[in-house]
Amino acid sequence: AQSVTQPDIHITVSEGASLELRCNYSYGATPYLFWYVQSPGQGLQLLLKYFSGDTLVQGIKGFEAEFKRSQSSFNLRKPSVHWSDAAEYFCAVGRMDSSYKLIFGSGTRLLVRP
Amino acid sequence: DAGVIQSPRHEVTEMGQEVTLRCKPISGHNSLFWYRQTMMRGLELLIYFNNNVPIDDSGMPEDRFSAKMPNASFSTLKIQPSEPRDSAVYFCASTRLGSNEQFFGPGTRLTVL
């Protein structure tokens, strides 16, 4: 069965510091992988996605993520965090079939110190 | 593009009352998803439709929950009767068949007293 694990419930970083949010997935084949961001009181916004090809994908707001098949990971990174990045981040895996279902991780809440 | 539209944004009701949540997907999108988000259980898929047809409702928690999609531009999620444990944020998302990239609405925050 598919599953997504985000091992960090909370992460706190200082503004300007680098960020890495971890995501591990379980899936029997190459999955579709996504990172979404949710600001307080808002819906989820897609940051980036991986379907195939280059394993390093660029997203909006300066985020990137790297797909590592050997580690079943899709970690999200940003070289320099801004205070506006404080939000909750969700990793999700989708199936490469007609179901179009996404399985979401439990989320990581990012706090940014001034 | 207006994005996915959900109404109401907030709903407060009393236990036992019927609640209807509404969703208008992005024009041209033909898959629609209903999710529920709680602190305890995170983001759960309740049901999804392809071309207005319910494909998988295995996430619907009980018979008190029902969802319909009478046409390509409108869907409802109904809870009857509502219970306090139904309190959550309910999200609707849509996508184009073959895309796998879901666009989320702003959610409806439901509080059942």
Tab-separated table of C-alpha atoms in Angstrom, chain B residues 19 61 111:
chain	number	residue	atom	x	y	z
B	19	VAL	CA	-24.993	20.348	6.959
B	61	PRO	CA	-16.613	7.711	7.417
B	111	THR	CA	-17.976	23.323	13.895
